[in-house]
Short mmCIF file of C-alpha atoms in Angstrom, two decimals:
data_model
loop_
_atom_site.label_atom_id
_atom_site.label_comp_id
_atom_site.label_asym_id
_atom_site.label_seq_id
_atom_site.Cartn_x
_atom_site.Cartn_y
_atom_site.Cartn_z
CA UNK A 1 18.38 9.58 -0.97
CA UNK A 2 14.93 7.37 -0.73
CA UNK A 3 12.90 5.77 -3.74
CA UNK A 4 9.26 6.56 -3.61
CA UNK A 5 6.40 5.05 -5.77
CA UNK A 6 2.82 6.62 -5.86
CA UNK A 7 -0.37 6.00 -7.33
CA UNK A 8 -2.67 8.56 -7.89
CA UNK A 9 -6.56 7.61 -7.91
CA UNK A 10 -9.19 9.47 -8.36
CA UNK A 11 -12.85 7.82 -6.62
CA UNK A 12 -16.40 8.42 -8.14
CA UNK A 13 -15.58 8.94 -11.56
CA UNK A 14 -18.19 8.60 -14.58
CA UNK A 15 -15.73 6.09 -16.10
CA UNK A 16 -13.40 3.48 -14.67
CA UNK A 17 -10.63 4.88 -16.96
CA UNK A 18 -8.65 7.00 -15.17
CA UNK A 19 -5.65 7.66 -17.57
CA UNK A 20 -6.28 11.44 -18.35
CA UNK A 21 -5.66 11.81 -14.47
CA UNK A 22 -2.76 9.77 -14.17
CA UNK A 23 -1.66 11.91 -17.17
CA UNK A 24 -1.59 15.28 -15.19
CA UNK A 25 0.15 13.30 -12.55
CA UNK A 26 2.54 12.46 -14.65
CA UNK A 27 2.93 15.87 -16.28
CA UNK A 28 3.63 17.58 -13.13
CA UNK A 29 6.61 14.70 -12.00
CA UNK A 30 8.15 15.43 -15.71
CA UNK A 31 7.90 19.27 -14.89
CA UNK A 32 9.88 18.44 -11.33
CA UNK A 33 13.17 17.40 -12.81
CA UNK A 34 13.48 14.69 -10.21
CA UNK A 35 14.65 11.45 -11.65
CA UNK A 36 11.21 8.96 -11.99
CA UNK A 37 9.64 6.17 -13.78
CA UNK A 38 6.36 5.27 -15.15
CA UNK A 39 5.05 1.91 -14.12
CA UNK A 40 2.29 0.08 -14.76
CA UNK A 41 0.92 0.60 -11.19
CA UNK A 42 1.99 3.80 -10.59
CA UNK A 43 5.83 6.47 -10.87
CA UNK A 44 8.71 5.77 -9.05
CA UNK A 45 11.07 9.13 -7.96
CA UNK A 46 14.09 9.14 -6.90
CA UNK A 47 16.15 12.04 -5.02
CA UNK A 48 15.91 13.88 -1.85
CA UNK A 49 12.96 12.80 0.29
CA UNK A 50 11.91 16.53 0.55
CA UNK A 51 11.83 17.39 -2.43
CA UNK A 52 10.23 14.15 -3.80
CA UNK A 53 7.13 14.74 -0.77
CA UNK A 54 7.08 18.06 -2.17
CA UNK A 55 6.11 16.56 -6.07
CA UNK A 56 3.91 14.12 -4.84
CA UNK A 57 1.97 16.46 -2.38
CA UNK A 58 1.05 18.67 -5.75
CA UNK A 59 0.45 15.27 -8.05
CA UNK A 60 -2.24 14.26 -4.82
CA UNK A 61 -3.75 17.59 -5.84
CA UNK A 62 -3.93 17.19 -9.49
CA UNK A 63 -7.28 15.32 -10.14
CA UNK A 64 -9.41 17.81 -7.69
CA UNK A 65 -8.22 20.60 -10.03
CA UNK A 66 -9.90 18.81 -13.23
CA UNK A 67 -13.06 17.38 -11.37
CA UNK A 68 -12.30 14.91 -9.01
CA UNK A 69 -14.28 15.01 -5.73
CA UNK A 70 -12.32 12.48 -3.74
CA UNK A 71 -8.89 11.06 -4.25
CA UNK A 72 -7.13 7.91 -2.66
CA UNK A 73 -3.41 8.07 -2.79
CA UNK A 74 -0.81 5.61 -2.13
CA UNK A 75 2.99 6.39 -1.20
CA UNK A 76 5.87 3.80 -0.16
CA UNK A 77 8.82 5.90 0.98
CA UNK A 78 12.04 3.41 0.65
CA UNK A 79 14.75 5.38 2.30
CA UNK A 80 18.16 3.92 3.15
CA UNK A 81 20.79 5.54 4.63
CA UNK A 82 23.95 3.15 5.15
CA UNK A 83 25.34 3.60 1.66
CA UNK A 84 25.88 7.11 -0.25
CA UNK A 85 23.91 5.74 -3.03
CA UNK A 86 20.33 4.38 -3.44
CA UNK A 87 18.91 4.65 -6.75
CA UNK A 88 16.07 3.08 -8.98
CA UNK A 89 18.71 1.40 -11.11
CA UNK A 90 21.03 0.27 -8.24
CA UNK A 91 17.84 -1.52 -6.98
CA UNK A 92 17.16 -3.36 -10.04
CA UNK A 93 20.70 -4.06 -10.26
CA UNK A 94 21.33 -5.48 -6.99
CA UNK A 95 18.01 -8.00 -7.64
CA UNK A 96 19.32 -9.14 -11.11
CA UNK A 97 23.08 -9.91 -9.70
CA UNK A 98 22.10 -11.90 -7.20
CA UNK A 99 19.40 -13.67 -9.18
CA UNK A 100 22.55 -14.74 -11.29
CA UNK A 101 24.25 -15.66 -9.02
CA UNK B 1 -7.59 -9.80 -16.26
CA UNK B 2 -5.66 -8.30 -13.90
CA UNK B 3 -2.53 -6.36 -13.13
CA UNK B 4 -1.07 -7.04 -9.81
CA UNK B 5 1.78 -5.21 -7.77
CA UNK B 6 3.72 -6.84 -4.55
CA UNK B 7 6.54 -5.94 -3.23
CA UNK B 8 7.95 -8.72 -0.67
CA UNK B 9 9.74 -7.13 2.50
CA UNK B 10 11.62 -9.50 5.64
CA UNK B 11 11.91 -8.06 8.72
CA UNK B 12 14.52 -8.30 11.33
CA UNK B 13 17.37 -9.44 8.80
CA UNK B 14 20.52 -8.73 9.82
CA UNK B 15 21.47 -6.34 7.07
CA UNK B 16 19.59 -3.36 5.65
CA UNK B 17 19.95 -5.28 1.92
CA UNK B 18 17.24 -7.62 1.22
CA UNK B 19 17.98 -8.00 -2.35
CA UNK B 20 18.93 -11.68 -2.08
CA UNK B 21 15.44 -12.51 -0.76
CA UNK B 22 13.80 -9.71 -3.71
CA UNK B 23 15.81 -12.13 -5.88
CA UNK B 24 13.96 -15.50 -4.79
CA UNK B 25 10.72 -13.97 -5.50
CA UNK B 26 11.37 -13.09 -8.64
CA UNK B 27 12.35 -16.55 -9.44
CA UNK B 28 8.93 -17.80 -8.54
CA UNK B 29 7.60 -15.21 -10.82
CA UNK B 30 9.89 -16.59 -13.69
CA UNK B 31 9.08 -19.71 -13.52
CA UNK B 32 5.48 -18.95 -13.36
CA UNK B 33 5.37 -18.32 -17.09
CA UNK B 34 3.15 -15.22 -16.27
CA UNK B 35 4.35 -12.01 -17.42
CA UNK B 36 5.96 -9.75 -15.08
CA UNK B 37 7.71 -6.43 -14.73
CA UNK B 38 10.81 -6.03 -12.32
CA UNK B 39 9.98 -2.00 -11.00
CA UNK B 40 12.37 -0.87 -8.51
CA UNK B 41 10.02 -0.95 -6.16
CA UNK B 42 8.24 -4.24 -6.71
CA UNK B 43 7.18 -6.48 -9.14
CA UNK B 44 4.27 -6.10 -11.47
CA UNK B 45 2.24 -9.22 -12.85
CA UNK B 46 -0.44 -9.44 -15.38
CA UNK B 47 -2.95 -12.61 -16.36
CA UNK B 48 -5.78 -14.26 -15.11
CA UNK B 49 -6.43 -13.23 -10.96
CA UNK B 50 -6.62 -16.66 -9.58
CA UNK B 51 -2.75 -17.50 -11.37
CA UNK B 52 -1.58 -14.14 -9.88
CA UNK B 53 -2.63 -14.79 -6.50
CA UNK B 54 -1.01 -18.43 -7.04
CA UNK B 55 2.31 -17.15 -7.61
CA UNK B 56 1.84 -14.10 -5.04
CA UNK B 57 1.00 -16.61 -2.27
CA UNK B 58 4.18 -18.67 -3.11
CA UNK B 59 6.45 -15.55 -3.53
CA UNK B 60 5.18 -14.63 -0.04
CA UNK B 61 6.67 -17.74 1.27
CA UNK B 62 9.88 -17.64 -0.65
CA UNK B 63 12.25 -15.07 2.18
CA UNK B 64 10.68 -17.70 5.46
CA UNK B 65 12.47 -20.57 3.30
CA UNK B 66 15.88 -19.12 3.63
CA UNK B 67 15.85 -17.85 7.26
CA UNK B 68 13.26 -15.35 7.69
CA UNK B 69 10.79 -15.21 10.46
CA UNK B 70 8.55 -12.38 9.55
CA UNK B 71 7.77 -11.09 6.37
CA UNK B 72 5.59 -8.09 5.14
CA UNK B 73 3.80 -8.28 1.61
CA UNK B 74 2.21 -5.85 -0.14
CA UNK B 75 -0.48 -6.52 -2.84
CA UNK B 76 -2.29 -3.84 -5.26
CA UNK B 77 -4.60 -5.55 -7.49
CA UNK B 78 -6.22 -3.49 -10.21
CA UNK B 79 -9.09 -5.45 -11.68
CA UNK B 80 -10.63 -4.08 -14.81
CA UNK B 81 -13.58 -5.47 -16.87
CA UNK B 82 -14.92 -3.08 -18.85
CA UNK B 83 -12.94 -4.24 -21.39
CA UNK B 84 -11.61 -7.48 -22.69
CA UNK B 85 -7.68 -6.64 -22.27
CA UNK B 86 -6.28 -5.32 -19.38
CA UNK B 87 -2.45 -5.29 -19.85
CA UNK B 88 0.52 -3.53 -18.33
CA UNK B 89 1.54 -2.32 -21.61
CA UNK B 90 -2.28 -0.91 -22.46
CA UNK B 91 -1.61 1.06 -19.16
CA UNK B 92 1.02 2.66 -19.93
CA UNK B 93 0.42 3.54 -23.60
CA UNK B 94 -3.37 4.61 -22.26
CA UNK B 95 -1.51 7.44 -20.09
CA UNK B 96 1.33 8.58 -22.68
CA UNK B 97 -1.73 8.68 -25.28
CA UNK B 98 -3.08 11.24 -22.63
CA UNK B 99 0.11 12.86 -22.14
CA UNK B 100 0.83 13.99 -25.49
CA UNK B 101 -2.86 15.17 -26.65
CA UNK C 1 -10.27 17.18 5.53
CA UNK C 2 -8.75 13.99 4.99
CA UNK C 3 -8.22 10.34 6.76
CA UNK C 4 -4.39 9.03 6.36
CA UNK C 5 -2.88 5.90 6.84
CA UNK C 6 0.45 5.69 7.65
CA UNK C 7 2.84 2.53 8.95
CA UNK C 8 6.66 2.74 9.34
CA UNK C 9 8.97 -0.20 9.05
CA UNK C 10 12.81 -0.23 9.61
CA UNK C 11 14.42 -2.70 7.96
CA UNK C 12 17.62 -4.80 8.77
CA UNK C 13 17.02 -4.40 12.46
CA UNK C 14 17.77 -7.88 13.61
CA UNK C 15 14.99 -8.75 15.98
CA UNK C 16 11.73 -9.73 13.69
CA UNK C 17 9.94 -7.40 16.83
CA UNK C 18 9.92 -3.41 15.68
CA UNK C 19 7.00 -2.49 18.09
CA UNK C 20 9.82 0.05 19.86
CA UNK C 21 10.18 2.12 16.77
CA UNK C 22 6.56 2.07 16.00
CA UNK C 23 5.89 3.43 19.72
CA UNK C 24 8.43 6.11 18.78
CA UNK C 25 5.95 7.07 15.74
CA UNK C 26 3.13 7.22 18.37
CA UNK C 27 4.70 9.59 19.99
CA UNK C 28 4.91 12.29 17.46
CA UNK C 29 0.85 11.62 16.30
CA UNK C 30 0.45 12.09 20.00
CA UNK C 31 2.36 15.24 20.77
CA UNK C 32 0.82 16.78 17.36
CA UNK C 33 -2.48 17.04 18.58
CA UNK C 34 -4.09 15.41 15.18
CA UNK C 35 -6.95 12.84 16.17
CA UNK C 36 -5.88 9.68 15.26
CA UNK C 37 -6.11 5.78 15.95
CA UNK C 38 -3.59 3.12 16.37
CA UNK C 39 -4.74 -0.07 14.21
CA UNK C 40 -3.08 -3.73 14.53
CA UNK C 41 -1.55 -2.13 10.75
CA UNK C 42 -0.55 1.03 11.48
CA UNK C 43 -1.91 4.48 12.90
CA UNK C 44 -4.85 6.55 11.06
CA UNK C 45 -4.80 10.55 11.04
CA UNK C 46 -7.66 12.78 10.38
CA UNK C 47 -7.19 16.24 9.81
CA UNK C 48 -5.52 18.92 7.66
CA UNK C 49 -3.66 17.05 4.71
CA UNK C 50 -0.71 19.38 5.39
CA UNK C 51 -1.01 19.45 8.86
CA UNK C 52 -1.29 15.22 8.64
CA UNK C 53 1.54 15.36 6.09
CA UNK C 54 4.24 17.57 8.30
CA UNK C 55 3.36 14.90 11.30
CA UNK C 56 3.80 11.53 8.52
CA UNK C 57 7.32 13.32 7.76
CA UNK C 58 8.37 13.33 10.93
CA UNK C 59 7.08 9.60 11.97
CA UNK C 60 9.37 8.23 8.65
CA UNK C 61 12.00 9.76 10.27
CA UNK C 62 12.03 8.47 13.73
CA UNK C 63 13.31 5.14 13.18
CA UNK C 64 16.51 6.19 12.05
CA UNK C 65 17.09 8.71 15.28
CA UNK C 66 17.11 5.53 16.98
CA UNK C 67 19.44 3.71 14.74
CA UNK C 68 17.48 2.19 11.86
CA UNK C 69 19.57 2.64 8.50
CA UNK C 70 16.62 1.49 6.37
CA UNK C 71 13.06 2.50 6.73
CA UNK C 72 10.37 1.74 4.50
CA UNK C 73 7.09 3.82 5.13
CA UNK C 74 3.67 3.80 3.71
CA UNK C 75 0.89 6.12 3.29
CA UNK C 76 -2.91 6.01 2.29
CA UNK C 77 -3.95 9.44 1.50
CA UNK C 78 -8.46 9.28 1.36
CA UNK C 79 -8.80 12.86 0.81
CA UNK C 80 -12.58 13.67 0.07
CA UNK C 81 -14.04 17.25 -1.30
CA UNK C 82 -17.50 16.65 -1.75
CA UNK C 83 -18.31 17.16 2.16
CA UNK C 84 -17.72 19.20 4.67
CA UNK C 85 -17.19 16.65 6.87
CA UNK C 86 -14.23 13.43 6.33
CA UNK C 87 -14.11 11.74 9.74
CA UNK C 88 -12.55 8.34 10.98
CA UNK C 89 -15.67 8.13 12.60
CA UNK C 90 -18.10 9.22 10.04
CA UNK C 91 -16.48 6.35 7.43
CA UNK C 92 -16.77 3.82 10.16
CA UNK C 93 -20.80 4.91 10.69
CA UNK C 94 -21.55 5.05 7.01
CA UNK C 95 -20.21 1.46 6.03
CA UNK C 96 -22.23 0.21 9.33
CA UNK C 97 -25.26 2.19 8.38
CA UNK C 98 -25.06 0.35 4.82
CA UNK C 99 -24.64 -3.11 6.76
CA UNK C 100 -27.67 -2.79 8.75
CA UNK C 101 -30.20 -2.01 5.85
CA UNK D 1 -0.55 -17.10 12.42
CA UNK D 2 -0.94 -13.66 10.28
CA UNK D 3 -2.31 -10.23 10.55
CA UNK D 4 -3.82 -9.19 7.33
CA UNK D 5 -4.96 -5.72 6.13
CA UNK D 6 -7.34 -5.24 2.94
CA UNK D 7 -9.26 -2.13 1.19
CA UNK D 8 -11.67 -2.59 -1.51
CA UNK D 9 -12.22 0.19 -3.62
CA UNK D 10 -14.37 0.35 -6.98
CA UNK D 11 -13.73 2.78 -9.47
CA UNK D 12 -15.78 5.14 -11.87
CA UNK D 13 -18.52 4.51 -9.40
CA UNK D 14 -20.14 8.00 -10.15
CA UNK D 15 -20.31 9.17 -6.35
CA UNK D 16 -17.55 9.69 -4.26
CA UNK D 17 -19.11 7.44 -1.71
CA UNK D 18 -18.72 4.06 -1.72
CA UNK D 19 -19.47 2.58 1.67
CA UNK D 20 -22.16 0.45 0.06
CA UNK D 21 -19.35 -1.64 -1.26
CA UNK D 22 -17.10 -1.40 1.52
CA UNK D 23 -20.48 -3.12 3.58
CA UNK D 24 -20.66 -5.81 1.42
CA UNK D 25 -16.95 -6.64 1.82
CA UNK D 26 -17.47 -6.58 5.54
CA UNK D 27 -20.12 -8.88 5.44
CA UNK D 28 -18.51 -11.61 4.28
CA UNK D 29 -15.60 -11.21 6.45
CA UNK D 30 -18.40 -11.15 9.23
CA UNK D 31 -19.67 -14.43 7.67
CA UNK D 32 -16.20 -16.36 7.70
CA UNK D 33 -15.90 -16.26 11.19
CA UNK D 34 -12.68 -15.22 11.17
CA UNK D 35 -11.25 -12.37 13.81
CA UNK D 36 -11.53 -8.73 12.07
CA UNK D 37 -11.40 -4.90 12.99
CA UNK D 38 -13.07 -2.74 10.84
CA UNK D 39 -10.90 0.31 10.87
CA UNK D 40 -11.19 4.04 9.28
CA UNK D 41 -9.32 2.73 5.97
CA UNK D 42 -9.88 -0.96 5.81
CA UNK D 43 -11.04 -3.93 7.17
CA UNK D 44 -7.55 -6.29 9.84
CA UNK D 45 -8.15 -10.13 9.81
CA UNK D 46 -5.90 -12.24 11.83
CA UNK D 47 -6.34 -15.86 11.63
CA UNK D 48 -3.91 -18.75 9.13
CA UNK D 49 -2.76 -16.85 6.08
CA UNK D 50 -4.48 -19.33 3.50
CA UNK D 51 -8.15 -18.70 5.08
CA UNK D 52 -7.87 -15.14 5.08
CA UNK D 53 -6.87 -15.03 1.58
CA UNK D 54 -9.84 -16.76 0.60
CA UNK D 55 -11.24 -14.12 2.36
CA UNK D 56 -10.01 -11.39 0.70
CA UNK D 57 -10.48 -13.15 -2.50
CA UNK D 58 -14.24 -13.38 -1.76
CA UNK D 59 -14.36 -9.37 -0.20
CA UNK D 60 -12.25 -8.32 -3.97
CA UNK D 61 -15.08 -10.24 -5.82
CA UNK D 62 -17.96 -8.13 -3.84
CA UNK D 63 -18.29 -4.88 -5.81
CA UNK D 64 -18.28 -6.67 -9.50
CA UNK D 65 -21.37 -8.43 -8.10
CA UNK D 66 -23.39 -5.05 -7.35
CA UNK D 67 -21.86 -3.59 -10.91
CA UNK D 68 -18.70 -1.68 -10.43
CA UNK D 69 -16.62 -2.65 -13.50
CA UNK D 70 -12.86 -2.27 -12.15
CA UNK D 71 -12.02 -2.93 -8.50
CA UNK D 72 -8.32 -1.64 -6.88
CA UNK D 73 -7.58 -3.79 -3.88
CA UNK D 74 -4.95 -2.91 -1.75
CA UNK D 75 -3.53 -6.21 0.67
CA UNK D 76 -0.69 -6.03 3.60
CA UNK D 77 0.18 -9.31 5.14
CA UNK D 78 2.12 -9.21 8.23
CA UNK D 79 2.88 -13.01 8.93
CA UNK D 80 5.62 -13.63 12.08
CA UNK D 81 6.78 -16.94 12.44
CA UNK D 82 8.89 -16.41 15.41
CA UNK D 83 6.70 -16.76 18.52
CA UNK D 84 3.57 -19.09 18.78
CA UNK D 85 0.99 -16.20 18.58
CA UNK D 86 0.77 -12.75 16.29
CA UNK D 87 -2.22 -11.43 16.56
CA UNK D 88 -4.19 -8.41 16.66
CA UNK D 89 -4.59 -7.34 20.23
CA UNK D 90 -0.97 -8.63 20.70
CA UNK D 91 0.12 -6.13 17.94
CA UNK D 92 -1.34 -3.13 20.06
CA UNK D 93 -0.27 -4.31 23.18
CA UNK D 94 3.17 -4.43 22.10
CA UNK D 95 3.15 -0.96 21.01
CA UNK D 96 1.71 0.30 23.82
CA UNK D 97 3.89 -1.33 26.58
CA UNK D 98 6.75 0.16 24.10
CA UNK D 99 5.18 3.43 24.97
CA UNK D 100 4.60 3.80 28.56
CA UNK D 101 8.11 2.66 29.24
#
């Protein structure tokens, strides 16, 4: 199971909000099913590496099919394989236990 | 103001886990006063650039103080001043505001 | 067409060095045919975004064939519609062309 | 010694292109004397961490000054602390002895 962020951005844009594309983004992660988060830098998914790429392969597309002409997209893959489990909450978790600690 | 992601990563650690050193950084970040969002995939800060980068330059340092010799950091800063606020939670509202409409 | 970056990091390898995996990531760009460069930061990819993205799958993936149980991997899509043409080459000439005038 | 990566990218720009910006960034790395690569997807500055910061802090400033009004900088620091020199040819090299063996 890997954790992935992304941040959709959409370049040469009238405006320098870019919510309404975000927005799409979004739409299409909630339509997924896959586990995710909304940040205030980007969404974080969780699940099966494939079929995470998969999501964010069709949010990268979103913006071009309401107007964008270029798009810059950034993806951090955090895949670990030496325990069964790796989730967004078992991340947070880990970080707050030991900050107790 | 600005909203800044990083996301602090030591290389070469013995152990796959690196949640002790995620944990030091965030202490800097606490006792920075600034306010901050623990994602699972990094932590977000918002405020004035120049106190960011302060605290981003010391969480940096933070995983070589208890044993690491090589450290990877990742910075996103989004920079916005079109508009007198610029907040994590203005973000987020700005794309659920899209989302619904 | 579109220019990708892509760098791949295993994690909780013990030695601080990683250079081996990385030349194991080299590999696949080279055996795929895409045009690409190898930066101090990671490797660059122009071509098909699907064709780039099957290659990028199978770089994340290398590290752990040779024993990495972590791997954290990121990507810079710049994905641009407006043109015919999205070259490595033609972004490096067009930021130089600026700096001369 | 650290290896630095850094994109500057302005946002609602109007055009797609924004290499005028990016050749304003690249100037004043040229002017700090510091060692840099311009690559397909950013500018690589090795050199001591706290003078390329002030660097990039300088190159993030750029585009407000020729009127974009929100700026998304994206920064990777590499910084190794285990051998006397990390730098960018050294980086390559590595890789590329990696490969041939």
């Amino acid at each position: 199971m890997a954790v992935v962020e992304i941040s959709v951005t959409p370049l040469g844009t009238t405006s320098p909000g870019v919510s309404s594309y975000v927005a799409g983004c979004l739409q299409i992660v909630e339509a997924s099913g896959l586990k995710h988060q909304l940040t205030p830098m980007g969404t974080v998914i969780e699940g099966d590496l494939d079929d995470i790429l998969r999501v964010v392969r069709s949010m990268h597309e979103s913006p071009f099919r309401i107007g964008a002409m270029r798009v810059s997209t950034l993806i951090k893959i955090d895949d670990r394989r030496d325990r069964a489990e790796h989730t967004m909450a078992g991340k947070i978790k880990s970080v707050e236990t030991k900050r107790k600690s």
